[in-house]
Short mmCIF file of C-alpha atoms and ligand atoms in Angstrom, two decimals:
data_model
loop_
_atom_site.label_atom_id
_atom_site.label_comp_id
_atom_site.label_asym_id
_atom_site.label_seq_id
_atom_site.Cartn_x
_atom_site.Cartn_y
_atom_site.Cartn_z
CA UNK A 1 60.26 138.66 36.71
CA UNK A 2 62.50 135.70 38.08
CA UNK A 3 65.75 138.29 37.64
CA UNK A 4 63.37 141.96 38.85
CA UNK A 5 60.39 141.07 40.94
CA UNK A 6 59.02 144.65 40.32
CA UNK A 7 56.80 144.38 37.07
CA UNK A 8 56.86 148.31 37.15
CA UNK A 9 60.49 148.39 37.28
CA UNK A 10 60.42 146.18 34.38
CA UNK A 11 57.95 148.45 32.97
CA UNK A 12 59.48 151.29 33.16
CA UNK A 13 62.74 150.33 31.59
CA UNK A 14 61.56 148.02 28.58
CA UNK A 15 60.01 150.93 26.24
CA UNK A 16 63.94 152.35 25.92
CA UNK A 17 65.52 148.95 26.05
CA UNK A 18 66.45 145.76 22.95
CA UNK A 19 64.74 142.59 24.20
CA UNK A 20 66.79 139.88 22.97
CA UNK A 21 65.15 136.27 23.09
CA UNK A 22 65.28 132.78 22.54
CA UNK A 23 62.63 131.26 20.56
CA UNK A 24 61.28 127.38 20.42
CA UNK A 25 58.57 127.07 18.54
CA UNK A 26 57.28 130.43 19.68
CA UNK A 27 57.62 129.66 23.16
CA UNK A 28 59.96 132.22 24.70
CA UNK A 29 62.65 129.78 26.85
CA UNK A 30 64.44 133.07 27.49
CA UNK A 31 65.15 136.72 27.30
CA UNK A 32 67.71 139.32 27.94
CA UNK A 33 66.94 143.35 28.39
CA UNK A 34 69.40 145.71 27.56
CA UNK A 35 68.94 149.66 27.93
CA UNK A 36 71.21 152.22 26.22
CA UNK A 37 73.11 154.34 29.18
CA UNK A 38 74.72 156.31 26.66
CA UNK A 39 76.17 156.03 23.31
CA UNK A 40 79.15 153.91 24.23
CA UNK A 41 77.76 152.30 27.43
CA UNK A 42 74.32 149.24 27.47
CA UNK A 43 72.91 148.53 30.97
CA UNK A 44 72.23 144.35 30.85
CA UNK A 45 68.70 145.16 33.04
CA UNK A 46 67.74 141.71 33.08
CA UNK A 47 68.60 138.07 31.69
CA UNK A 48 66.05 135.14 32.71
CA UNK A 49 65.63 131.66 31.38
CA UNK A 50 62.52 129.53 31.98
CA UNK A 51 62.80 127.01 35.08
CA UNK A 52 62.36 124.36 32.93
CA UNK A 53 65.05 125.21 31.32
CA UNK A 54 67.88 126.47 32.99
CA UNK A 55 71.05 124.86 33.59
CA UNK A 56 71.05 123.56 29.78
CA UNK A 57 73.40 126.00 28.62
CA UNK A 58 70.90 128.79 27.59
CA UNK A 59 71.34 131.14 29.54
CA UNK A 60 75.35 131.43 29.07
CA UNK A 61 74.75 131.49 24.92
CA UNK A 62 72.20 134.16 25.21
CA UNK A 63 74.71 136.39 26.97
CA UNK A 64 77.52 135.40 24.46
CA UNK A 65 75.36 136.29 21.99
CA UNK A 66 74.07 139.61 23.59
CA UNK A 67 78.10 140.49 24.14
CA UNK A 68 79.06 139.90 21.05
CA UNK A 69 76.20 142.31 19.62
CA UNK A 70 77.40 144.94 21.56
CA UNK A 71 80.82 144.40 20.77
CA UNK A 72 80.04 144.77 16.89
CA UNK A 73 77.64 147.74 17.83
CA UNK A 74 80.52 149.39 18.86
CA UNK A 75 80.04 149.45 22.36
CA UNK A 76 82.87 150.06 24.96
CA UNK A 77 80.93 148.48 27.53
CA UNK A 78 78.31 146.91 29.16
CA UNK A 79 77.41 147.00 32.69
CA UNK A 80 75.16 144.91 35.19
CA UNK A 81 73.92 145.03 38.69
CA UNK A 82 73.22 141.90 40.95
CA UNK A 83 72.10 141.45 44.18
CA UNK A 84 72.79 138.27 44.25
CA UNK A 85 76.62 136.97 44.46
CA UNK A 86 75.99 133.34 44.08
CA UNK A 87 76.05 131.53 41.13
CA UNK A 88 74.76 134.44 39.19
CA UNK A 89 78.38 136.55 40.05
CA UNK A 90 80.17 133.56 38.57
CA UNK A 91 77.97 133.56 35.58
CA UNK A 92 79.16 137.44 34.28
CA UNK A 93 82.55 136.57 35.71
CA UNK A 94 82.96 133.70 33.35
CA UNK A 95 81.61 136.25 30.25
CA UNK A 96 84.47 138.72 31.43
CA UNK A 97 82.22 140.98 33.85
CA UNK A 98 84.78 142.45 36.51
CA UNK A 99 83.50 143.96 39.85
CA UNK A 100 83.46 147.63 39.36
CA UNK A 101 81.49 149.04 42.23
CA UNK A 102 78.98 148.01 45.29
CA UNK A 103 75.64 150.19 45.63
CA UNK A 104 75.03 149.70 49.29
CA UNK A 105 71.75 149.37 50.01
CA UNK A 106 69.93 149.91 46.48
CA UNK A 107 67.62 147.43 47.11
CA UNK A 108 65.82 148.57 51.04
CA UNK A 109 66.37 152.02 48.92
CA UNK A 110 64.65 151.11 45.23
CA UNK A 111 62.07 148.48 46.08
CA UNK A 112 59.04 148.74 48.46
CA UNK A 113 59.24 145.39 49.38
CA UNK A 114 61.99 143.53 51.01
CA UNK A 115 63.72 140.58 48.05
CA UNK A 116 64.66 136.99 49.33
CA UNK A 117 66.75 135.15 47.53
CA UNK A 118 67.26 131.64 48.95
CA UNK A 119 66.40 133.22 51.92
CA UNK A 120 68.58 136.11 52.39
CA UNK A 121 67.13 139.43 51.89
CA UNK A 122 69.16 141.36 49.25
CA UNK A 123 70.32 144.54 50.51
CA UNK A 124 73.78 145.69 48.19
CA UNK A 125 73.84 145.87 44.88
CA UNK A 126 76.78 144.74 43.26
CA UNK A 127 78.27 146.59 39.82
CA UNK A 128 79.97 144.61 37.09
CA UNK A 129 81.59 146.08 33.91
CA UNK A 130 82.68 143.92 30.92
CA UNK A 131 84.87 146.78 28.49
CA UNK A 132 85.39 146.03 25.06
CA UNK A 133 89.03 146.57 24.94
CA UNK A 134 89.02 146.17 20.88
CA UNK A 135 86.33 149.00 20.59
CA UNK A 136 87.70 152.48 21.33
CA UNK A 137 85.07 155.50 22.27
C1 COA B 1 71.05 133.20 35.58
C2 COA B 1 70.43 132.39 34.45
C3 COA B 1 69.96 133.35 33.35
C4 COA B 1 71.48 131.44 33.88
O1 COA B 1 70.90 130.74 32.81
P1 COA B 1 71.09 129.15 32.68
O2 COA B 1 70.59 128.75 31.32
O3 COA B 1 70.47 128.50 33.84
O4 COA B 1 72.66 129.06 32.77
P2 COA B 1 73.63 128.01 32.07
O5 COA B 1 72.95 126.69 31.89
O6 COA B 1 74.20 128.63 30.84
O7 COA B 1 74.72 127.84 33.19
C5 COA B 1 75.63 128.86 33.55
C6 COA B 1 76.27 128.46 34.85
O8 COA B 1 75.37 128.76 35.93
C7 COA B 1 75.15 127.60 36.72
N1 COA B 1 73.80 127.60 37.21
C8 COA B 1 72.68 127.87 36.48
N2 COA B 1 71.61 127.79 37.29
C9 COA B 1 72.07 127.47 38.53
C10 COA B 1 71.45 127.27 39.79
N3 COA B 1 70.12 127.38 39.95
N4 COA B 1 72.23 126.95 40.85
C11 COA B 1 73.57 126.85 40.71
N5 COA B 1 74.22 127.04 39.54
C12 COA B 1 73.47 127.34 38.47
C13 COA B 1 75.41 126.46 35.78
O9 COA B 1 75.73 125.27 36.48
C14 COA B 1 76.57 126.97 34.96
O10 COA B 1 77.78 126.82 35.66
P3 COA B 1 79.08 126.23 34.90
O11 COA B 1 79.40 127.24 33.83
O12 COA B 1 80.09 126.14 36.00
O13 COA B 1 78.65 124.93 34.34
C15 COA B 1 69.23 131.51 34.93
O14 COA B 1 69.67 130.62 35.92
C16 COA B 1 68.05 132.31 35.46
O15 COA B 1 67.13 132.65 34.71
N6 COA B 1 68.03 132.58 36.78
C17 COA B 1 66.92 133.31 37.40
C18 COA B 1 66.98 134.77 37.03
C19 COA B 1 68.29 135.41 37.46
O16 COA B 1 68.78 135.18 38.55
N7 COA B 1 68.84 136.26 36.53
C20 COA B 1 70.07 136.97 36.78
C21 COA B 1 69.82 138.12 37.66
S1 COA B 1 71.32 138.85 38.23
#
């Protein structure tokens, strides 16, 4: 819930989705939810490491390590949404994510509450697509 505060958003999408995570000890430091848009195309729904941990390099090698699945899936793409265009833009940017569309609005539209992040309310959604190049549909 620290990347969708809506536990029945998160609920609804899991059942179809891979849950990728990382593992100490059985303690879950991270995870990463990724639902099947179509054969050729994997939504990234949600990526999240623990507080405690974050900023230690996790979160970047669970996404590597989610892209490169995909890529030897055979996957053409995978696409994310963010409301958030802080550091969290420049984190798919550096994996390759380019800016493909902006949902205005999704977020006063999808959720019943308002979202703050660092104090803004979140109102546009931003698109990002990283395409496999090597991997033709
Ligand atoms: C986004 C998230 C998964 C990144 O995981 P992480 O393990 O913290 O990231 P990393 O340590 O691999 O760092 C990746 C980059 O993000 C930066 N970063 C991470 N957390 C940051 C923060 N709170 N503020 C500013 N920069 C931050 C790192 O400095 C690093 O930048 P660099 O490549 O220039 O060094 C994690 O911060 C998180 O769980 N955030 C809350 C949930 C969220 O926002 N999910 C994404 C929804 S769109």
């Amino acid at each position: 819930m620290l990347a969708d505060p809506s536990e029945i958003k998160i609920r609804s999408y899991l059942p179809k989705s891979k849950c990728f995570a990382i593992l100490n000890s059985g303690n879950i430091l991270g995870a990463c939810v990724v639902k099947p848009l179509d054969a050729n195309t994997h939504e990234l729904m949600n990526i999240a490491i623990q507080p405690s941990h974050q900023k230690c390099g996790l979160g970047s090698a669970l996404l590597k390590w989610v892209i490169e699945f995909y890529r030897k899936y055979g996957a053409t793409q995978i696409v994310v949404g963010t409301g958030t265009f802080g550091y969290q833009l420049a984190f798919y940017q550096r994996h390759g994510f380019r800016v493909t569309s902006i949902d205005h609005n999704f977020f006063v539209n999808n959720y019943h509450e308002p979202i703050f992040e660092n104090g803004i309310q979140l109102f546009d959604m931003l698109r990002l697509t990283l395409k496999f190049t090597n991997n033709v549909a």
